[in-house]
Amino acid sequence: MELVVRNASELVTCDGPAGGRAEDTLGRIHRGAVGVQGGRVTFLGPEAQLPPSAIGASTRVIDAHGGFVGPGLVDCHTHVVFAGDRSDEFELRCQGKSYLEIAAAGGGIAKTVAATRSASVDELVRLARPRLERLLRQGVTTVEIKTGYGLDVESELRMLDAIAVLAREGPQSVVATFLGLHAVPKDLAERRGEWVETCLELVDTLAKDRRCDFVDAFVEQSAFTHNEARQLAGRARTAGVPLRLHVDQLTPNGGAQLAAELGAVTADHLEQIAPEGIAALARAGTIAVLAPTSTLFARARPFAPGRALRDAGVSVALCTNCNPGSSNSENVSLAMGLACLENGLTPAEAFLGFTRVGALALRRPDLGRLTLGGPADLVVFAAESYRALPYHLGMNEAVHVVKAGRLVV
Ligand code: NIG
């Protein structure tokens, strides 16, 4: 084999049975080893069963030194392509100003839009690269990236071009989401319908040219209405592009019920979700994507009710939501730790949120798990147990990262 990982405390395959206890879904293999050939997993099982022929003269052997091995992590909701800085807003929030007050005073998304509009594709790529690199070093081998800081046709396309360059460069798999309905462009404040119409037309073009994997909208008092999201969903359905929605983040507005009604793959944020919203997501099979670092960073209490969502049978994915306004952080461990401490998830649920469920949120069921014959995206961690990721709060335990069979960290 080209690559073998041995001497692990355990493999956490995330390939156990779904629907029951998260601890079972982890699919742990005590003292497991992984063999890789041609970018695929060709051996997965107890090291004692690794055939002696697996390791030859040209095999690269990674010694896990008693750490655990898991699938490449998946960050299923980010805005890492942007220009500019909003540290001034951070300071205002520390003084007690809310995210919405700052946005109303001319900051917020609009500020990043101004900076992003004046950046070239090269500049956007140059700025995004270190953000992806920080994710990669923690073991994130798949990243979703949204547009939404262009808010005119040309700038939204430039963002998509930057995302495409990053995808081509690798090593991470990149999933592109068109988020034209992120905020109403300032210059169209009195003619918002025009921007919605423009985005609907863009959905057709982007779908035809296969330039995005998802479409998304920010459903919020300060952003877009249920009806506007419905129009987007209708057009996306016709164009064959799956839908995601930012809902119930800052103010409660029945967004989760809307996401369920529209058949969205995911409902993201959910700090303000109502009990009926939880029930609706459970019925529809919509995945909840929680972004606890943004709840912390935007000082937007309460944290989303992760425990209630799980208890109702909703699948919960996690993300860093890395962006300059509400979550200037690529820290996976911090997101997992907050998910346990503040959203009420267990460490097993948090780990699945950044692996198997995160991948399902991106409609990539082949990723976020280790399976025989599946993609060889894997991480060797220094810690013995997956629990260390939320427990060693904010610290990076990843030592080796393998993407499609290639050692990239
Ligand atoms: O996911 N909710 C809307 N969008 C981002 C925030 C973007 C910004 O403030 O720049 C989010 O939190």
CSV table of C-alpha atoms and ligand atoms in Angstrom, one decimal:
chain,number,residue,atom,x,y,z
A,1,MET,CA,0.0,0.0,0.0
A,2,GLU,CA,1.1,3.6,-0.5
A,3,LEU,CA,0.3,4.7,3.0
A,4,VAL,CA,-0.4,2.9,6.2
A,5,VAL,CA,-1.3,4.5,9.5
A,6,ARG,CA,-0.6,2.4,12.5
A,7,ASN,CA,-0.1,2.5,16.3
A,8,ALA,CA,-3.4,4.3,16.9
A,9,SER,CA,-5.3,4.2,20.1
A,10,GLU,CA,-8.4,3.8,18.0
A,11,LEU,CA,-10.0,4.6,14.6
A,12,VAL,CA,-13.1,6.8,14.9
A,13,THR,CA,-14.6,5.9,11.6
A,14,CYS,CA,-17.9,7.8,12.0
A,15,ASP,CA,-19.4,5.0,10.0
A,16,GLY,CA,-21.4,3.2,12.7
A,17,PRO,CA,-25.2,2.9,12.5
A,18,ALA,CA,-27.1,6.2,12.3
A,19,GLY,CA,-30.3,7.0,14.1
A,20,GLY,CA,-29.3,5.7,17.5
A,21,ARG,CA,-26.8,6.8,20.1
A,22,ALA,CA,-24.1,9.1,18.7
A,23,GLU,CA,-21.5,7.0,20.5
A,24,ASP,CA,-22.5,4.0,18.3
A,25,THR,CA,-22.4,6.1,15.1
A,26,LEU,CA,-18.7,6.9,15.9
A,27,GLY,CA,-17.9,3.3,14.8
A,28,ARG,CA,-14.8,3.1,16.9
A,29,ILE,CA,-12.2,0.4,16.1
A,30,HIS,CA,-9.8,-0.3,19.0
A,31,ARG,CA,-6.2,-0.2,18.0
A,32,GLY,CA,-7.2,0.1,14.3
A,33,ALA,CA,-5.0,0.7,11.3
A,34,VAL,CA,-5.7,2.3,7.9
A,35,GLY,CA,-4.2,1.4,4.6
A,36,VAL,CA,-4.4,3.6,1.5
A,37,GLN,CA,-3.9,3.1,-2.2
A,38,GLY,CA,-4.8,5.3,-5.1
A,39,GLY,CA,-6.4,7.9,-2.8
A,40,ARG,CA,-8.8,5.3,-1.4
A,41,VAL,CA,-9.0,3.4,1.9
A,42,THR,CA,-7.9,-0.2,1.1
A,43,PHE,CA,-7.6,-1.5,4.7
A,44,LEU,CA,-9.6,-0.5,7.7
A,45,GLY,CA,-9.6,-2.7,10.8
A,46,PRO,CA,-7.7,-3.8,13.8
A,47,GLU,CA,-4.0,-3.5,13.3
A,48,ALA,CA,-3.6,-7.1,14.3
A,49,GLN,CA,-5.4,-8.0,11.0
A,50,LEU,CA,-3.2,-5.8,8.8
A,51,PRO,CA,-1.7,-8.2,6.2
A,52,PRO,CA,2.1,-8.2,6.4
A,53,SER,CA,2.1,-7.5,2.6
A,54,ALA,CA,0.5,-4.1,3.3
A,55,ILE,CA,3.8,-2.5,4.2
A,56,GLY,CA,6.4,-2.7,1.4
A,57,ALA,CA,9.6,-0.8,0.7
A,58,SER,CA,7.8,2.1,-0.8
A,59,THR,CA,5.0,2.4,1.8
A,60,ARG,CA,4.9,5.6,3.8
A,61,VAL,CA,4.1,4.5,7.3
A,62,ILE,CA,2.6,7.1,9.7
A,63,ASP,CA,3.1,6.2,13.4
A,64,ALA,CA,0.1,7.6,15.3
A,65,HIS,CA,2.1,7.2,18.5
A,66,GLY,CA,-1.1,6.2,20.4
A,67,GLY,CA,-3.2,9.1,19.1
A,68,PHE,CA,-6.6,8.5,17.5
A,69,VAL,CA,-7.4,8.6,13.8
A,70,GLY,CA,-10.6,10.1,12.4
A,71,PRO,CA,-12.0,11.1,9.0
A,72,GLY,CA,-11.0,14.5,7.5
A,73,LEU,CA,-13.1,17.1,9.1
A,74,VAL,CA,-15.8,19.0,7.3
A,75,ASP,CA,-16.5,22.7,7.8
A,76,CYS,CA,-20.0,23.0,6.2
A,77,HIS,CA,-20.6,26.7,6.6
A,78,THR,CA,-18.0,29.4,6.0
A,79,HIS,CA,-17.6,32.8,4.5
A,80,VAL,CA,-13.8,32.7,4.2
A,81,VAL,CA,-13.7,34.7,0.9
A,82,PHE,CA,-13.8,38.3,1.9
A,83,ALA,CA,-11.7,41.5,2.0
A,84,GLY,CA,-11.3,44.1,4.7
A,85,ASP,CA,-11.5,44.0,8.5
A,86,ARG,CA,-14.2,44.7,11.1
A,87,SER,CA,-12.2,44.8,14.3
A,88,ASP,CA,-13.7,48.2,15.0
A,89,GLU,CA,-17.1,46.5,15.2
A,90,PHE,CA,-15.6,44.0,17.7
A,91,GLU,CA,-14.6,46.9,19.9
A,92,LEU,CA,-18.1,48.4,19.6
A,93,ARG,CA,-19.7,45.0,20.6
A,94,CYS,CA,-17.4,44.8,23.6
A,95,GLN,CA,-18.8,48.2,24.6
A,96,GLY,CA,-22.3,46.8,24.4
A,97,LYS,CA,-23.5,47.6,20.9
A,98,SER,CA,-25.4,44.7,19.2
A,99,TYR,CA,-24.7,43.1,15.8
A,100,LEU,CA,-27.9,44.7,14.5
A,101,GLU,CA,-27.2,48.2,15.9
A,102,ILE,CA,-23.7,48.1,14.3
A,103,ALA,CA,-25.2,47.0,11.0
A,104,ALA,CA,-27.9,49.7,11.1
A,105,ALA,CA,-25.1,52.3,11.7
A,106,GLY,CA,-23.4,51.4,8.4
A,107,GLY,CA,-21.2,48.5,9.6
A,108,GLY,CA,-22.0,44.9,9.3
A,109,ILE,CA,-22.2,43.0,6.0
A,110,ALA,CA,-22.3,46.3,4.0
A,111,LYS,CA,-18.8,47.2,5.2
A,112,THR,CA,-17.3,43.9,4.0
A,113,VAL,CA,-19.2,44.3,0.7
A,114,ALA,CA,-17.5,47.6,0.1
A,115,ALA,CA,-14.1,46.1,0.7
A,116,THR,CA,-14.8,42.9,-1.3
A,117,ARG,CA,-16.2,44.8,-4.3
A,118,SER,CA,-12.9,46.6,-4.7
A,119,ALA,CA,-10.7,43.4,-4.4
A,120,SER,CA,-9.6,41.4,-7.5
A,121,VAL,CA,-10.0,37.6,-7.8
A,122,ASP,CA,-6.3,37.3,-7.0
A,123,GLU,CA,-6.6,39.4,-4.0
A,124,LEU,CA,-9.6,37.5,-2.7
A,125,VAL,CA,-7.7,34.2,-3.2
A,126,ARG,CA,-4.6,35.6,-1.5
A,127,LEU,CA,-6.7,36.6,1.5
A,128,ALA,CA,-8.7,33.4,1.7
A,129,ARG,CA,-5.7,31.0,1.5
A,130,PRO,CA,-4.3,31.4,5.0
A,131,ARG,CA,-7.9,31.0,6.4
A,132,LEU,CA,-8.1,27.6,4.5
A,133,GLU,CA,-4.6,26.8,5.6
A,134,ARG,CA,-5.6,27.3,9.3
A,135,LEU,CA,-8.5,25.0,8.8
A,136,LEU,CA,-6.4,22.4,7.1
A,137,ARG,CA,-3.9,22.4,9.9
A,138,GLN,CA,-6.7,21.4,12.3
A,139,GLY,CA,-7.7,18.5,9.9
A,140,VAL,CA,-10.4,20.2,7.9
A,141,THR,CA,-10.2,18.6,4.4
A,142,THR,CA,-13.6,19.8,3.1
A,143,VAL,CA,-14.8,23.4,3.3
A,144,GLU,CA,-18.0,25.1,2.1
A,145,ILE,CA,-17.6,28.7,1.1
A,146,LYS,CA,-20.4,31.2,0.4
A,147,THR,CA,-20.6,34.3,-1.7
A,148,GLY,CA,-22.7,37.2,-0.4
A,149,TYR,CA,-20.1,39.9,0.0
A,150,GLY,CA,-20.4,41.0,-3.6
A,151,LEU,CA,-24.1,41.9,-3.9
A,152,ASP,CA,-23.8,43.0,-7.5
A,153,VAL,CA,-23.6,40.5,-10.4
A,154,GLU,CA,-20.0,41.2,-11.2
A,155,SER,CA,-18.7,41.0,-7.7
A,156,GLU,CA,-20.7,37.9,-6.8
A,157,LEU,CA,-19.2,36.2,-9.9
A,158,ARG,CA,-15.8,37.4,-8.8
A,159,MET,CA,-16.3,35.7,-5.5
A,160,LEU,CA,-17.4,32.5,-7.3
A,161,ASP,CA,-14.2,32.8,-9.4
A,162,ALA,CA,-12.1,33.1,-6.3
A,163,ILE,CA,-13.9,30.0,-4.8
A,164,ALA,CA,-13.2,28.1,-8.0
A,165,VAL,CA,-9.5,29.0,-7.9
A,166,LEU,CA,-9.3,27.8,-4.3
A,167,ALA,CA,-11.1,24.6,-5.2
A,168,ARG,CA,-8.6,24.0,-8.1
A,169,GLU,CA,-5.6,24.7,-5.9
A,170,GLY,CA,-6.7,22.3,-3.2
A,171,PRO,CA,-5.8,20.4,-1.2
A,172,GLN,CA,-9.2,20.8,0.4
A,173,SER,CA,-12.4,19.8,-1.4
A,174,VAL,CA,-14.4,23.1,-1.7
A,175,VAL,CA,-18.2,23.4,-2.0
A,176,ALA,CA,-19.5,26.6,-3.4
A,177,THR,CA,-22.7,28.3,-2.2
A,178,PHE,CA,-24.4,31.3,-3.9
A,179,LEU,CA,-25.6,33.6,-1.2
A,180,GLY,CA,-26.7,36.6,-3.3
A,181,LEU,CA,-29.6,37.1,-0.8
A,182,HIS,CA,-27.2,37.8,2.1
A,183,ALA,CA,-28.1,41.5,2.5
A,184,VAL,CA,-30.0,44.1,0.4
A,185,PRO,CA,-27.4,46.0,-1.5
A,186,LYS,CA,-27.3,49.6,-0.2
A,187,ASP,CA,-27.8,51.2,-3.6
A,188,LEU,CA,-31.0,49.1,-4.1
A,189,ALA,CA,-32.4,49.7,-0.7
A,190,GLU,CA,-35.5,51.3,-2.2
A,191,ARG,CA,-35.7,48.7,-5.0
A,192,ARG,CA,-34.9,45.4,-3.2
A,193,GLY,CA,-37.2,43.5,-5.6
A,194,GLU,CA,-34.7,44.2,-8.4
A,195,TRP,CA,-31.9,42.5,-6.5
A,196,VAL,CA,-34.1,39.5,-5.7
A,197,GLU,CA,-35.0,39.2,-9.4
A,198,THR,CA,-31.3,39.5,-10.4
A,199,CYS,CA,-30.4,36.7,-8.0
A,200,LEU,CA,-33.2,34.5,-9.4
A,201,GLU,CA,-31.8,35.0,-12.9
A,202,LEU,CA,-28.3,34.3,-11.6
A,203,VAL,CA,-29.4,31.0,-10.2
A,204,ASP,CA,-30.4,29.9,-13.7
A,205,THR,CA,-27.1,30.9,-15.1
A,206,LEU,CA,-25.0,29.4,-12.3
A,207,ALA,CA,-26.9,26.2,-12.4
A,208,LYS,CA,-26.4,25.9,-16.2
A,209,ASP,CA,-22.7,26.6,-15.8
A,210,ARG,CA,-22.4,24.4,-12.7
A,211,ARG,CA,-20.8,27.2,-10.8
A,212,CYS,CA,-22.4,26.6,-7.4
A,213,ASP,CA,-23.4,23.5,-5.4
A,214,PHE,CA,-26.0,25.2,-3.3
A,215,VAL,CA,-28.0,28.5,-3.0
A,216,ASP,CA,-28.7,30.2,0.3
A,217,ALA,CA,-30.5,33.2,1.7
A,218,PHE,CA,-30.3,35.1,5.0
A,219,VAL,CA,-33.9,35.1,6.3
A,220,GLU,CA,-34.1,37.9,8.9
A,221,GLN,CA,-35.8,41.2,9.6
A,222,SER,CA,-32.7,43.1,8.5
A,223,ALA,CA,-32.2,40.9,5.4
A,224,PHE,CA,-34.8,38.9,3.4
A,225,THR,CA,-38.4,37.9,3.9
A,226,HIS,CA,-40.1,34.5,3.8
A,227,ASN,CA,-41.6,35.3,0.5
A,228,GLU,CA,-38.3,36.3,-1.1
A,229,ALA,CA,-36.8,33.0,0.2
A,230,ARG,CA,-39.8,31.2,-1.3
A,231,GLN,CA,-39.1,32.8,-4.7
A,232,LEU,CA,-35.4,31.7,-4.4
A,233,ALA,CA,-36.4,28.2,-3.4
A,234,GLY,CA,-38.8,27.9,-6.4
A,235,ARG,CA,-36.1,29.0,-8.8
A,236,ALA,CA,-33.5,26.8,-7.3
A,237,ARG,CA,-35.8,23.8,-7.4
A,238,THR,CA,-36.5,24.4,-11.1
A,239,ALA,CA,-32.7,24.8,-11.8
A,240,GLY,CA,-31.9,21.7,-9.8
A,241,VAL,CA,-29.7,23.4,-7.2
A,242,PRO,CA,-30.3,22.4,-3.5
A,243,LEU,CA,-31.3,25.0,-1.0
A,244,ARG,CA,-29.8,26.0,2.4
A,245,LEU,CA,-31.1,28.9,4.6
A,246,HIS,CA,-29.8,31.1,7.4
A,247,VAL,CA,-32.7,31.3,9.7
A,248,ASP,CA,-33.8,32.3,13.2
A,249,GLN,CA,-30.3,33.7,14.0
A,250,LEU,CA,-30.9,37.2,15.4
A,251,THR,CA,-34.7,37.4,15.8
A,252,PRO,CA,-37.3,34.7,15.9
A,253,ASN,CA,-39.3,34.6,12.7
A,254,GLY,CA,-40.4,31.0,12.0
A,255,GLY,CA,-37.4,30.5,9.8
A,256,ALA,CA,-36.9,26.9,10.7
A,257,GLN,CA,-40.5,26.1,9.7
A,258,LEU,CA,-39.8,27.9,6.4
A,259,ALA,CA,-36.7,25.9,5.8
A,260,ALA,CA,-38.6,22.7,6.5
A,261,GLU,CA,-41.5,23.8,4.2
A,262,LEU,CA,-39.1,24.6,1.4
A,263,GLY,CA,-37.2,21.3,1.6
A,264,ALA,CA,-34.0,23.0,2.5
A,265,VAL,CA,-31.1,20.6,3.0
A,266,THR,CA,-30.0,22.7,6.0
A,267,ALA,CA,-31.3,25.3,8.4
A,268,ASP,CA,-28.3,27.3,9.7
A,269,HIS,CA,-27.9,29.2,13.0
A,270,LEU,CA,-31.2,28.6,14.9
A,271,GLU,CA,-30.4,30.5,18.1
A,272,GLN,CA,-34.0,31.8,18.1
A,273,ILE,CA,-35.8,28.7,16.9
A,274,ALA,CA,-39.3,28.0,18.3
A,275,PRO,CA,-40.4,24.6,19.5
A,276,GLU,CA,-42.6,24.3,16.4
A,277,GLY,CA,-39.5,24.9,14.3
A,278,ILE,CA,-37.7,22.0,16.0
A,279,ALA,CA,-40.6,19.7,15.3
A,280,ALA,CA,-40.8,21.0,11.7
A,281,LEU,CA,-37.1,20.2,11.1
A,282,ALA,CA,-37.4,16.8,12.6
A,283,ARG,CA,-40.4,16.0,10.3
A,284,ALA,CA,-38.7,17.3,7.2
A,285,GLY,CA,-35.3,15.7,7.8
A,286,THR,CA,-33.7,19.1,7.5
A,287,ILE,CA,-30.2,19.2,9.0
A,288,ALA,CA,-29.6,21.9,11.7
A,289,VAL,CA,-26.2,23.6,11.3
A,290,LEU,CA,-25.1,25.3,14.5
A,291,ALA,CA,-22.4,28.0,14.6
A,292,PRO,CA,-21.6,28.4,18.3
A,293,THR,CA,-18.6,30.6,17.8
A,294,SER,CA,-20.8,33.2,16.1
A,295,THR,CA,-23.3,33.1,18.9
A,296,LEU,CA,-20.4,33.9,21.3
A,297,PHE,CA,-18.7,36.4,19.0
A,298,ALA,CA,-21.9,38.3,18.1
A,299,ARG,CA,-23.0,38.2,21.8
A,300,ALA,CA,-26.3,37.0,20.5
A,301,ARG,CA,-27.6,34.8,23.3
A,302,PRO,CA,-29.2,32.3,23.7
A,303,PHE,CA,-27.1,29.6,22.1
A,304,ALA,CA,-29.1,27.4,19.7
A,305,PRO,CA,-30.9,24.5,21.5
A,306,GLY,CA,-28.7,21.7,20.3
A,307,ARG,CA,-29.9,19.3,22.9
A,308,ALA,CA,-33.5,19.8,22.1
A,309,LEU,CA,-32.8,19.4,18.4
A,310,ARG,CA,-31.0,16.2,18.9
A,311,ASP,CA,-33.6,14.9,21.3
A,312,ALA,CA,-36.3,15.6,18.7
A,313,GLY,CA,-34.3,13.5,16.2
A,314,VAL,CA,-32.8,16.3,14.2
A,315,SER,CA,-29.3,15.7,12.8
A,316,VAL,CA,-27.0,18.5,13.9
A,317,ALA,CA,-23.9,19.6,12.0
A,318,LEU,CA,-21.4,22.2,13.3
A,319,CYS,CA,-19.4,24.8,11.5
A,320,THR,CA,-16.9,27.6,12.3
A,321,ASN,CA,-19.0,30.1,10.2
A,322,CYS,CA,-15.7,31.9,9.7
A,323,ASN,CA,-16.5,35.4,8.6
A,324,PRO,CA,-15.3,38.9,9.5
A,325,GLY,CA,-18.4,40.0,11.3
A,326,SER,CA,-20.0,37.4,13.4
A,327,SER,CA,-17.3,34.7,13.8
A,328,ASN,CA,-13.8,35.8,13.0
A,329,SER,CA,-12.5,32.4,13.9
A,330,GLU,CA,-11.3,29.2,12.2
A,331,ASN,CA,-11.1,27.3,15.4
A,332,VAL,CA,-12.8,23.9,15.2
A,333,SER,CA,-12.0,22.8,18.7
A,334,LEU,CA,-13.6,26.0,20.1
A,335,ALA,CA,-16.7,25.4,18.0
A,336,MET,CA,-16.9,21.8,19.3
A,337,GLY,CA,-16.3,22.8,22.9
A,338,LEU,CA,-19.0,25.5,22.8
A,339,ALA,CA,-21.3,23.1,21.1
A,340,CYS,CA,-20.9,20.9,24.2
A,341,LEU,CA,-20.8,23.6,26.9
A,342,GLU,CA,-23.5,25.9,25.5
A,343,ASN,CA,-25.6,24.0,22.9
A,344,GLY,CA,-25.8,20.9,25.0
A,345,LEU,CA,-24.3,18.4,22.6
A,346,THR,CA,-22.2,15.4,23.8
A,347,PRO,CA,-18.6,15.2,22.6
A,348,ALA,CA,-19.6,12.4,20.3
A,349,GLU,CA,-22.3,14.5,18.7
A,350,ALA,CA,-19.9,17.4,18.4
A,351,PHE,CA,-17.4,15.2,16.6
A,352,LEU,CA,-20.0,13.9,14.2
A,353,GLY,CA,-21.1,17.5,13.6
A,354,PHE,CA,-17.8,18.2,12.1
A,355,THR,CA,-17.5,14.9,10.2
A,356,ARG,CA,-20.4,12.6,9.1
A,357,VAL,CA,-23.2,15.1,9.6
A,358,GLY,CA,-21.2,18.0,8.3
A,359,ALA,CA,-20.7,16.0,5.1
A,360,LEU,CA,-24.4,15.2,4.9
A,361,ALA,CA,-25.1,18.9,5.1
A,362,LEU,CA,-23.1,19.3,1.9
A,363,ARG,CA,-24.7,16.2,0.3
A,364,ARG,CA,-21.3,14.4,0.4
A,365,PRO,CA,-22.2,11.2,2.2
A,366,ASP,CA,-18.9,9.7,1.0
A,367,LEU,CA,-16.9,12.3,3.1
A,368,GLY,CA,-16.8,12.7,6.9
A,369,ARG,CA,-16.4,9.0,7.5
A,370,LEU,CA,-13.8,6.3,7.0
A,371,THR,CA,-15.0,3.4,4.9
A,372,LEU,CA,-13.3,0.6,3.0
A,373,GLY,CA,-13.1,1.9,-0.6
A,374,GLY,CA,-14.0,5.4,0.4
A,375,PRO,CA,-11.9,8.5,0.0
A,376,ALA,CA,-8.7,8.5,2.1
A,377,ASP,CA,-9.3,11.8,3.9
A,378,LEU,CA,-8.1,11.3,7.4
A,379,VAL,CA,-6.5,12.9,10.4
A,380,VAL,CA,-4.1,11.6,13.0
A,381,PHE,CA,-4.6,13.4,16.3
A,382,ALA,CA,-2.2,13.7,19.1
A,383,ALA,CA,-4.9,12.9,21.7
A,384,GLU,CA,-6.0,9.4,22.5
A,385,SER,CA,-9.7,10.2,22.3
A,386,TYR,CA,-12.1,12.2,20.2
A,387,ARG,CA,-13.3,13.8,23.4
A,388,ALA,CA,-10.0,15.9,23.5
A,389,LEU,CA,-11.3,18.0,20.6
A,390,PRO,CA,-14.0,19.8,22.6
A,391,TYR,CA,-12.2,19.2,25.9
A,392,HIS,CA,-8.9,20.7,25.1
A,393,LEU,CA,-10.8,23.9,24.3
A,394,GLY,CA,-9.5,25.9,21.4
A,395,MET,CA,-6.4,23.8,20.9
A,396,ASN,CA,-5.3,22.0,17.8
A,397,GLU,CA,-4.7,18.2,18.3
A,398,ALA,CA,-4.2,17.4,14.6
A,399,VAL,CA,-0.7,16.1,13.8
A,400,HIS,CA,-1.0,14.5,10.3
A,401,VAL,CA,-3.6,15.3,7.7
A,402,VAL,CA,-4.1,13.1,4.7
A,403,LYS,CA,-6.3,14.3,1.8
A,404,ALA,CA,-7.2,11.9,-1.0
A,405,GLY,CA,-4.4,9.7,0.1
A,406,ARG,CA,-1.8,12.5,0.1
A,407,LEU,CA,-0.1,13.7,3.3
A,408,VAL,CA,-0.8,17.4,3.3
A,409,VAL,CA,0.1,18.4,6.9
B,1,NIG,O1,-23.5,33.6,9.0
B,1,NIG,N1,-25.9,35.6,9.1
B,1,NIG,C1,-25.4,36.1,8.1
B,1,NIG,N2,-24.2,36.0,7.7
B,1,NIG,C2,-23.0,35.8,8.5
B,1,NIG,C3,-22.5,37.1,9.1
B,1,NIG,C4,-21.9,37.9,8.0
B,1,NIG,C5,-21.2,39.1,8.5
B,1,NIG,O2,-21.5,39.7,9.5
B,1,NIG,O3,-20.3,39.6,7.8
B,1,NIG,C6,-23.3,34.7,9.5
B,1,NIG,O4,-23.3,34.9,10.7
